[in-house]
Amino acid sequence: MQNSNKLLQSIGIPFAALLSVVFGLLLVSFPIGIFVVFESDIGDDINYEYPFTHLDLFVGTDFYQAPIDVSIGDVFVVLWVLYLILFVIAILGPKHNFLKTLTPIISFGRYDDRLNYMIGVTKWFSILILISALINFVQEGFGIEIVPPLDDNDLIQFFYVSLAPLIEELGFRLLLVGIPLFALYSHKSSLRYFFTCLWNPNFLHIYDSKKAIILIIFVGILFGFTHVAFGDSWSEGKFAQATASGIILGWVYLRYGFVASLLIHWATNYFIFSYANFISQINMISINDAFSHSLMSTLELLLLISGAFSLCILFVNRFYSKKELDLEI
């Protein structure tokens, strides 16, 4: 299959370059997020010392305004360290590191994205952004707009979007996808095997993926519904976009495991808002105006191009793999 190798190699060079740039931007967002929370005036009349239990998240519970000496800055640092640890894990594993996995496609036109988590993260994050942009473009043609939930304080909003990936991935991927997958496909009953399969469903013997795909689509629809179902949620236009994102995250979880799905969700929230808030603070403009800034437009364009190349190499690789299998048969 020399022609397939040449084609994959020709696409793979810009593909690898784009994924490397996306990776670099993701890495830089870590210090940017720390600067935004601890060194800027993002919170106006409040700062990182604001009590964690005073958040609206706890309204109606016994925790609300309880005298617990934990600030949103404390919780943010815990989240930040957790995401950083997972980010390092994604760079190094599960089998090869990020750069070593990119090299074969540049040199030989060979491609296996399951050797490294970060390849899957950068590729599918780009695809998710591309598909979200296409959905938004189509919906705007029909007059359907996506309006985010309002929050009076940018610091609280940034804290929530940093917390949401962990909570939502634990709920929608581990509980609603991981546990049913284990019930459907497991051949062992040990506790260690259970948690191993929750971490990465690849350890399951999924001989018939139809049930898994149906489950992922169902949970994806539920994921979309929860984004618009409540009074202070997104507008109805978010349903299609969130559903598509939920299905992609479910597929990523099935193929690569929890590390990849969580980091992609983290990238759609923390990564994007860290840059937007940084631009807002540096230029002394509102967060809404920051999303229209030329730097954010450049980041979006880069991710769209990366998503297009990722889809292209995905289809080319699948086409030649299927053709090679047919020849063997």
mmCIF file of C-alpha atoms in Angstrom:
data_model
loop_
_atom_site.group_PDB
_atom_site.id
_atom_site.type_symbol
_atom_site.label_atom_id
_atom_site.label_comp_id
_atom_site.label_asym_id
_atom_site.label_seq_id
_atom_site.Cartn_x
_atom_site.Cartn_y
_atom_site.Cartn_z
ATOM 1 C CA MET A 1 0.000 0.000 0.000
ATOM 2 C CA GLN A 2 2.731 2.446 -1.048
ATOM 3 C CA ASN A 3 0.237 4.974 -2.450
ATOM 4 C CA SER A 4 -1.649 5.094 0.852
ATOM 5 C CA ASN A 5 1.604 5.692 2.718
ATOM 6 C CA LYS A 6 2.536 8.556 0.391
ATOM 7 C CA LEU A 7 -0.913 10.138 0.694
ATOM 8 C CA LEU A 8 -0.966 9.770 4.478
ATOM 9 C CA GLN A 9 2.551 11.173 4.632
ATOM 10 C CA SER A 10 1.636 14.219 2.508
ATOM 11 C CA ILE A 11 -1.379 14.946 4.708
ATOM 12 C CA GLY A 12 0.434 13.864 7.852
ATOM 13 C CA ILE A 13 3.135 16.540 7.711
ATOM 14 C CA PRO A 14 0.767 19.542 8.053
ATOM 15 C CA PHE A 15 -1.465 17.425 10.311
ATOM 16 C CA ALA A 16 1.419 16.758 12.714
ATOM 17 C CA ALA A 17 2.479 20.402 12.601
ATOM 18 C CA LEU A 18 -1.046 21.592 13.433
ATOM 19 C CA LEU A 19 -1.455 19.109 16.291
ATOM 20 C CA SER A 20 1.907 20.242 17.687
ATOM 21 C CA VAL A 21 0.746 23.872 17.650
ATOM 22 C CA VAL A 22 -2.565 22.945 19.323
ATOM 23 C CA PHE A 23 -0.606 20.990 21.919
ATOM 24 C CA GLY A 24 1.599 24.015 22.573
ATOM 25 C CA LEU A 25 -1.422 26.280 23.004
ATOM 26 C CA LEU A 26 -3.003 23.822 25.437
ATOM 27 C CA LEU A 27 0.226 23.727 27.440
ATOM 28 C CA VAL A 28 0.516 27.529 27.586
ATOM 29 C CA SER A 29 -3.069 27.798 28.888
ATOM 30 C CA PHE A 30 -1.933 26.358 32.244
ATOM 31 C CA PRO A 31 0.114 29.406 33.337
ATOM 32 C CA ILE A 32 -2.419 31.725 31.680
ATOM 33 C CA GLY A 33 -5.193 30.294 33.865
ATOM 34 C CA ILE A 34 -3.112 30.799 37.024
ATOM 35 C CA PHE A 35 -2.407 34.406 36.015
ATOM 36 C CA VAL A 36 -6.082 35.098 35.329
ATOM 37 C CA VAL A 37 -7.256 33.766 38.704
ATOM 38 C CA PHE A 38 -4.474 34.997 40.999
ATOM 39 C CA GLU A 39 -2.881 38.012 39.298
ATOM 40 C CA SER A 40 -5.711 39.796 37.483
ATOM 41 C CA ASP A 41 -8.818 41.740 38.466
ATOM 42 C CA ILE A 42 -11.161 39.291 36.770
ATOM 43 C CA GLY A 43 -13.403 39.096 39.857
ATOM 44 C CA ASP A 44 -13.864 42.885 40.262
ATOM 45 C CA ASP A 45 -15.189 43.156 43.844
ATOM 46 C CA ILE A 46 -14.152 39.594 44.800
ATOM 47 C CA ASN A 47 -10.958 37.591 44.320
ATOM 48 C CA TYR A 48 -9.618 34.051 44.681
ATOM 49 C CA GLU A 49 -10.174 34.214 48.472
ATOM 50 C CA TYR A 50 -13.944 34.169 47.981
ATOM 51 C CA PRO A 51 -15.377 31.327 50.143
ATOM 52 C CA PHE A 52 -16.105 28.184 48.183
ATOM 53 C CA THR A 53 -19.304 27.502 50.157
ATOM 54 C CA HIS A 54 -20.746 30.906 49.184
ATOM 55 C CA LEU A 55 -21.163 29.850 45.560
ATOM 56 C CA ASP A 56 -24.668 29.531 44.135
ATOM 57 C CA LEU A 57 -23.717 25.921 43.457
ATOM 58 C CA PHE A 58 -24.582 25.161 47.086
ATOM 59 C CA VAL A 59 -27.783 27.191 47.416
ATOM 60 C CA GLY A 60 -30.440 25.093 49.147
ATOM 61 C CA THR A 61 -27.908 22.766 50.775
ATOM 62 C CA ASP A 62 -26.374 22.617 54.246
ATOM 63 C CA PHE A 63 -23.030 23.673 52.757
ATOM 64 C CA TYR A 64 -24.266 27.074 51.597
ATOM 65 C CA GLN A 65 -22.351 29.795 53.496
ATOM 66 C CA ALA A 66 -21.059 27.220 56.002
ATOM 67 C CA PRO A 67 -17.991 28.442 57.932
ATOM 68 C CA ILE A 68 -15.513 26.222 56.069
ATOM 69 C CA ASP A 69 -12.126 27.810 55.403
ATOM 70 C CA VAL A 70 -11.866 26.786 51.746
ATOM 71 C CA SER A 71 -11.706 29.410 48.991
ATOM 72 C CA ILE A 72 -12.400 29.092 45.273
ATOM 73 C CA GLY A 73 -8.671 29.686 44.803
ATOM 74 C CA ASP A 74 -7.901 26.565 46.857
ATOM 75 C CA VAL A 75 -10.290 24.426 44.828
ATOM 76 C CA PHE A 76 -9.052 25.943 41.566
ATOM 77 C CA VAL A 77 -5.457 24.956 42.398
ATOM 78 C CA VAL A 78 -6.567 21.377 43.146
ATOM 79 C CA LEU A 79 -8.375 21.240 39.791
ATOM 80 C CA TRP A 80 -5.403 22.829 38.023
ATOM 81 C CA VAL A 81 -2.954 20.285 39.456
ATOM 82 C CA LEU A 82 -5.284 17.390 38.577
ATOM 83 C CA TYR A 83 -5.604 18.546 34.961
ATOM 84 C CA LEU A 84 -1.842 19.088 34.755
ATOM 85 C CA ILE A 85 -1.155 15.546 36.002
ATOM 86 C CA LEU A 86 -3.570 14.112 33.435
ATOM 87 C CA PHE A 87 -1.984 16.317 30.772
ATOM 88 C CA VAL A 88 1.457 14.864 31.538
ATOM 89 C CA ILE A 89 -0.012 11.343 31.469
ATOM 90 C CA ALA A 90 -1.498 12.139 28.051
ATOM 91 C CA ILE A 91 1.868 13.341 26.742
ATOM 92 C CA LEU A 92 3.727 10.218 27.867
ATOM 93 C CA GLY A 93 1.315 7.355 27.290
ATOM 94 C CA PRO A 94 -0.231 4.900 27.204
ATOM 95 C CA LYS A 95 2.508 3.317 25.034
ATOM 96 C CA HIS A 96 4.564 6.033 23.305
ATOM 97 C CA ASN A 97 5.091 9.704 23.985
ATOM 98 C CA PHE A 98 3.500 12.450 21.891
ATOM 99 C CA LEU A 99 6.465 13.221 19.624
ATOM 100 C CA LYS A 100 7.399 9.571 19.089
ATOM 101 C CA THR A 101 3.843 8.829 17.948
ATOM 102 C CA LEU A 102 3.851 11.720 15.448
ATOM 103 C CA THR A 103 7.178 10.739 13.861
ATOM 104 C CA PRO A 104 6.033 7.627 11.897
ATOM 105 C CA ILE A 105 3.297 9.494 10.028
ATOM 106 C CA ILE A 106 5.758 12.177 8.958
ATOM 107 C CA SER A 107 8.521 9.732 7.997
ATOM 108 C CA PHE A 108 6.655 6.675 6.735
ATOM 109 C CA GLY A 109 2.953 7.519 6.431
ATOM 110 C CA ARG A 110 2.042 5.142 9.250
ATOM 111 C CA TYR A 111 -0.568 6.199 11.760
ATOM 112 C CA ASP A 112 -1.860 4.752 15.032
ATOM 113 C CA ASP A 113 -3.371 7.391 17.325
ATOM 114 C CA ARG A 114 -4.088 4.899 20.126
ATOM 115 C CA LEU A 115 -0.403 4.770 21.041
ATOM 116 C CA ASN A 116 -0.625 8.186 22.692
ATOM 117 C CA TYR A 117 -3.464 9.975 24.497
ATOM 118 C CA MET A 118 -2.384 13.475 23.439
ATOM 119 C CA ILE A 119 -2.713 12.605 19.756
ATOM 120 C CA GLY A 120 -6.335 11.672 20.381
ATOM 121 C CA VAL A 121 -6.896 14.762 22.539
ATOM 122 C CA THR A 122 -5.539 17.311 20.043
ATOM 123 C CA LYS A 123 -7.111 15.573 17.041
ATOM 124 C CA TRP A 124 -10.603 15.107 18.439
ATOM 125 C CA PHE A 125 -10.618 18.482 20.184
ATOM 126 C CA SER A 126 -9.991 20.071 16.770
ATOM 127 C CA ILE A 127 -12.731 17.938 15.196
ATOM 128 C CA LEU A 128 -15.156 18.849 17.993
ATOM 129 C CA ILE A 129 -14.498 22.578 17.444
ATOM 130 C CA LEU A 130 -14.978 22.162 13.676
ATOM 131 C CA ILE A 131 -18.268 20.283 14.028
ATOM 132 C CA SER A 132 -19.514 22.758 16.674
ATOM 133 C CA ALA A 133 -18.705 25.645 14.326
ATOM 134 C CA LEU A 134 -20.549 23.961 11.445
ATOM 135 C CA ILE A 135 -23.617 23.345 13.613
ATOM 136 C CA ASN A 136 -23.547 26.964 14.782
ATOM 137 C CA PHE A 137 -23.213 28.178 11.168
ATOM 138 C CA VAL A 138 -26.187 26.107 9.992
ATOM 139 C CA GLN A 139 -28.364 27.091 12.945
ATOM 140 C CA GLU A 140 -27.610 30.783 12.477
ATOM 141 C CA GLY A 141 -28.860 30.396 8.897
ATOM 142 C CA PHE A 142 -32.218 29.440 10.377
ATOM 143 C CA GLY A 143 -32.106 32.232 12.953
ATOM 144 C CA ILE A 144 -31.247 29.935 15.859
ATOM 145 C CA GLU A 145 -28.648 31.497 18.153
ATOM 146 C CA ILE A 146 -26.623 29.935 20.948
ATOM 147 C CA VAL A 147 -26.853 32.141 24.033
ATOM 148 C CA PRO A 148 -24.732 31.148 27.065
ATOM 149 C CA PRO A 149 -26.066 31.328 30.641
ATOM 150 C CA LEU A 150 -25.452 34.713 32.212
ATOM 151 C CA ASP A 151 -23.079 35.088 35.139
ATOM 152 C CA ASP A 152 -22.500 38.383 36.919
ATOM 153 C CA ASN A 153 -18.875 37.634 37.771
ATOM 154 C CA ASP A 154 -16.173 36.489 35.332
ATOM 155 C CA LEU A 155 -14.092 34.863 38.083
ATOM 156 C CA ILE A 156 -17.019 32.708 39.224
ATOM 157 C CA GLN A 157 -17.789 31.848 35.608
ATOM 158 C CA PHE A 158 -14.177 30.802 34.941
ATOM 159 C CA PHE A 159 -14.202 28.699 38.098
ATOM 160 C CA TYR A 160 -17.423 26.950 37.008
ATOM 161 C CA VAL A 161 -16.158 26.199 33.485
ATOM 162 C CA SER A 162 -12.980 24.758 35.030
ATOM 163 C CA LEU A 163 -14.960 22.555 37.416
ATOM 164 C CA ALA A 164 -17.606 21.391 34.913
ATOM 165 C CA PRO A 165 -15.400 19.014 32.833
ATOM 166 C CA LEU A 166 -14.531 16.894 35.877
ATOM 167 C CA ILE A 167 -18.120 16.686 37.173
ATOM 168 C CA GLU A 168 -19.674 16.061 33.755
ATOM 169 C CA GLU A 169 -17.125 13.478 32.637
ATOM 170 C CA LEU A 170 -17.491 11.571 35.901
ATOM 171 C CA GLY A 171 -21.257 11.581 35.455
ATOM 172 C CA PHE A 172 -21.809 11.217 31.718
ATOM 173 C CA ARG A 173 -18.804 9.137 30.720
ATOM 174 C CA LEU A 174 -17.780 7.039 33.745
ATOM 175 C CA LEU A 175 -21.232 6.442 35.237
ATOM 176 C CA LEU A 176 -23.582 6.550 32.244
ATOM 177 C CA VAL A 177 -21.255 5.035 29.628
ATOM 178 C CA GLY A 178 -18.494 3.207 31.528
ATOM 179 C CA ILE A 179 -20.636 1.196 33.936
ATOM 180 C CA PRO A 180 -23.171 0.054 31.273
ATOM 181 C CA LEU A 181 -20.277 -0.905 28.980
ATOM 182 C CA PHE A 182 -18.817 -3.022 31.751
ATOM 183 C CA ALA A 183 -22.208 -4.684 32.338
ATOM 184 C CA LEU A 184 -22.565 -5.429 28.615
ATOM 185 C CA TYR A 185 -19.070 -6.624 27.730
ATOM 186 C CA SER A 186 -17.113 -7.645 30.844
ATOM 187 C CA HIS A 187 -15.949 -11.228 31.231
ATOM 188 C CA LYS A 188 -14.513 -10.812 34.752
ATOM 189 C CA SER A 189 -16.053 -9.641 38.003
ATOM 190 C CA SER A 190 -13.027 -8.426 39.982
ATOM 191 C CA LEU A 191 -13.043 -4.919 41.440
ATOM 192 C CA ARG A 192 -9.646 -4.127 39.943
ATOM 193 C CA TYR A 193 -10.816 -5.111 36.465
ATOM 194 C CA PHE A 194 -13.950 -2.974 36.944
ATOM 195 C CA PHE A 195 -11.964 0.198 37.695
ATOM 196 C CA THR A 196 -9.458 -0.596 34.948
ATOM 197 C CA CYS A 197 -12.290 -0.773 32.418
ATOM 198 C CA LEU A 198 -13.820 2.448 33.734
ATOM 199 C CA TRP A 199 -10.452 4.135 33.234
ATOM 200 C CA ASN A 200 -10.150 2.741 29.719
ATOM 201 C CA PRO A 201 -12.945 0.675 28.088
ATOM 202 C CA ASN A 202 -10.367 -0.726 25.643
ATOM 203 C CA PHE A 203 -9.715 -3.444 28.229
ATOM 204 C CA LEU A 204 -13.216 -4.773 27.548
ATOM 205 C CA HIS A 205 -13.719 -7.318 24.775
ATOM 206 C CA ILE A 206 -16.193 -5.303 22.701
ATOM 207 C CA TYR A 207 -16.910 -7.815 19.955
ATOM 208 C CA ASP A 208 -20.106 -6.075 18.794
ATOM 209 C CA SER A 209 -19.821 -2.284 18.925
ATOM 210 C CA LYS A 210 -23.447 -1.580 17.932
ATOM 211 C CA LYS A 211 -24.699 -1.632 21.513
ATOM 212 C CA ALA A 212 -21.821 0.602 22.608
ATOM 213 C CA ILE A 213 -22.542 3.116 19.811
ATOM 214 C CA ILE A 214 -26.258 3.206 20.671
ATOM 215 C CA LEU A 215 -25.378 3.809 24.319
ATOM 216 C CA ILE A 216 -22.978 6.621 23.396
ATOM 217 C CA ILE A 217 -25.597 8.302 21.175
ATOM 218 C CA PHE A 218 -28.266 8.050 23.895
ATOM 219 C CA VAL A 219 -25.970 9.539 26.550
ATOM 220 C CA GLY A 220 -24.893 12.220 24.061
ATOM 221 C CA ILE A 221 -28.527 13.256 23.560
ATOM 222 C CA LEU A 222 -29.004 13.312 27.322
ATOM 223 C CA PHE A 223 -25.850 15.429 27.601
ATOM 224 C CA GLY A 224 -27.304 17.906 25.109
ATOM 225 C CA PHE A 225 -30.674 17.987 26.893
ATOM 226 C CA THR A 226 -29.147 18.835 30.277
ATOM 227 C CA HIS A 227 -27.457 21.887 28.756
ATOM 228 C CA VAL A 228 -30.807 23.473 27.875
ATOM 229 C CA ALA A 229 -33.288 21.881 30.295
ATOM 230 C CA PHE A 230 -32.981 24.249 33.239
ATOM 231 C CA GLY A 231 -33.975 27.868 33.723
ATOM 232 C CA ASP A 232 -30.432 29.251 33.964
ATOM 233 C CA SER A 233 -28.998 27.033 31.212
ATOM 234 C CA TRP A 234 -27.966 27.713 27.629
ATOM 235 C CA SER A 235 -30.541 28.670 25.008
ATOM 236 C CA GLU A 236 -32.230 25.918 22.971
ATOM 237 C CA GLY A 237 -29.694 26.381 20.179
ATOM 238 C CA LYS A 238 -27.065 24.715 22.365
ATOM 239 C CA PHE A 239 -28.863 21.335 22.251
ATOM 240 C CA ALA A 240 -27.539 20.178 18.857
ATOM 241 C CA GLN A 241 -24.027 21.428 19.569
ATOM 242 C CA ALA A 242 -23.877 19.864 23.044
ATOM 243 C CA THR A 243 -25.352 16.588 21.741
ATOM 244 C CA ALA A 244 -22.695 16.359 19.024
ATOM 245 C CA SER A 245 -20.017 17.152 21.615
ATOM 246 C CA GLY A 246 -21.433 14.498 23.966
ATOM 247 C CA ILE A 247 -21.349 11.851 21.225
ATOM 248 C CA ILE A 248 -17.749 12.772 20.301
ATOM 249 C CA LEU A 249 -16.673 12.671 23.951
ATOM 250 C CA GLY A 250 -18.394 9.311 24.370
ATOM 251 C CA TRP A 251 -16.585 7.921 21.320
ATOM 252 C CA VAL A 252 -13.261 9.301 22.579
ATOM 253 C CA TYR A 253 -13.887 7.688 25.971
ATOM 254 C CA LEU A 254 -14.617 4.351 24.299
ATOM 255 C CA ARG A 255 -11.552 4.498 22.045
ATOM 256 C CA TYR A 256 -8.933 6.205 24.235
ATOM 257 C CA GLY A 257 -10.246 6.211 27.795
ATOM 258 C CA PHE A 258 -11.126 8.698 30.514
ATOM 259 C CA VAL A 259 -7.909 10.762 30.287
ATOM 260 C CA ALA A 260 -8.616 11.784 26.683
ATOM 261 C CA SER A 261 -12.333 12.543 27.101
ATOM 262 C CA LEU A 262 -11.725 14.612 30.246
ATOM 263 C CA LEU A 263 -8.882 16.622 28.671
ATOM 264 C CA ILE A 264 -10.935 17.367 25.549
ATOM 265 C CA HIS A 265 -13.786 18.573 27.761
ATOM 266 C CA TRP A 266 -11.229 20.588 29.765
ATOM 267 C CA ALA A 267 -9.953 22.134 26.530
ATOM 268 C CA THR A 268 -13.439 23.222 25.413
ATOM 269 C CA ASN A 269 -13.939 24.948 28.774
ATOM 270 C CA TYR A 270 -10.784 25.960 30.651
ATOM 271 C CA PHE A 271 -8.483 26.351 27.638
ATOM 272 C CA ILE A 272 -10.832 28.601 25.671
ATOM 273 C CA PHE A 273 -11.924 30.706 28.646
ATOM 274 C CA SER A 274 -8.359 31.120 29.950
ATOM 275 C CA TYR A 275 -7.331 32.802 26.689
ATOM 276 C CA ALA A 276 -10.557 34.828 26.497
ATOM 277 C CA ASN A 277 -10.193 36.090 30.066
ATOM 278 C CA PHE A 278 -6.505 36.821 29.521
ATOM 279 C CA ILE A 279 -7.363 38.953 26.472
ATOM 280 C CA SER A 280 -10.151 40.620 28.447
ATOM 281 C CA GLN A 281 -7.811 41.585 31.275
ATOM 282 C CA ILE A 282 -4.870 42.683 29.125
ATOM 283 C CA ASN A 283 -7.011 44.847 26.841
ATOM 284 C CA MET A 284 -9.479 45.944 29.554
ATOM 285 C CA ILE A 285 -12.497 44.806 27.564
ATOM 286 C CA SER A 286 -15.494 42.636 28.455
ATOM 287 C CA ILE A 287 -15.320 38.861 28.145
ATOM 288 C CA ASN A 288 -17.904 39.006 25.336
ATOM 289 C CA ASP A 289 -15.737 41.467 23.388
ATOM 290 C CA ALA A 290 -12.700 39.262 24.076
ATOM 291 C CA PHE A 291 -14.312 36.373 22.210
ATOM 292 C CA SER A 292 -14.494 38.665 19.147
ATOM 293 C CA HIS A 293 -10.841 39.710 19.492
ATOM 294 C CA SER A 294 -8.487 38.979 16.602
ATOM 295 C CA LEU A 295 -6.388 36.590 18.723
ATOM 296 C CA MET A 296 -9.436 34.458 19.575
ATOM 297 C CA SER A 297 -10.434 34.492 15.893
ATOM 298 C CA THR A 298 -6.932 33.283 15.011
ATOM 299 C CA LEU A 299 -7.140 30.485 17.581
ATOM 300 C CA GLU A 300 -10.528 29.449 16.206
ATOM 301 C CA LEU A 301 -9.237 29.466 12.627
ATOM 302 C CA LEU A 302 -6.244 27.353 13.633
ATOM 303 C CA LEU A 303 -8.510 24.803 15.345
ATOM 304 C CA LEU A 304 -10.858 24.727 12.347
ATOM 305 C CA ILE A 305 -7.972 24.013 9.961
ATOM 306 C CA SER A 306 -6.601 21.402 12.354
ATOM 307 C CA GLY A 307 -10.068 19.831 12.572
ATOM 308 C CA ALA A 308 -10.327 19.702 8.763
ATOM 309 C CA PHE A 309 -6.950 17.975 8.446
ATOM 310 C CA SER A 310 -7.870 15.607 11.289
ATOM 311 C CA LEU A 311 -11.093 14.573 9.549
ATOM 312 C CA CYS A 312 -9.248 14.205 6.259
ATOM 313 C CA ILE A 313 -6.555 11.929 7.663
ATOM 314 C CA LEU A 314 -9.216 9.997 9.593
ATOM 315 C CA PHE A 315 -11.164 9.175 6.423
ATOM 316 C CA VAL A 316 -8.067 8.491 4.301
ATOM 317 C CA ASN A 317 -6.628 6.149 6.910
ATOM 318 C CA ARG A 318 -9.967 4.349 7.281
ATOM 319 C CA PHE A 319 -10.384 4.019 3.503
ATOM 320 C CA TYR A 320 -6.966 2.460 2.925
ATOM 321 C CA SER A 321 -7.214 0.254 6.016
ATOM 322 C CA LYS A 322 -10.511 -1.149 4.730
ATOM 323 C CA LYS A 323 -9.079 -1.583 1.235
ATOM 324 C CA GLU A 324 -6.041 -3.406 2.614
ATOM 325 C CA LEU A 325 -8.333 -5.685 4.648
ATOM 326 C CA ASP A 326 -10.402 -6.489 1.534
ATOM 327 C CA LEU A 327 -7.243 -7.427 -0.363
ATOM 328 C CA GLU A 328 -6.169 -9.764 2.424
ATOM 329 C CA ILE A 329 -9.553 -11.484 2.336
#
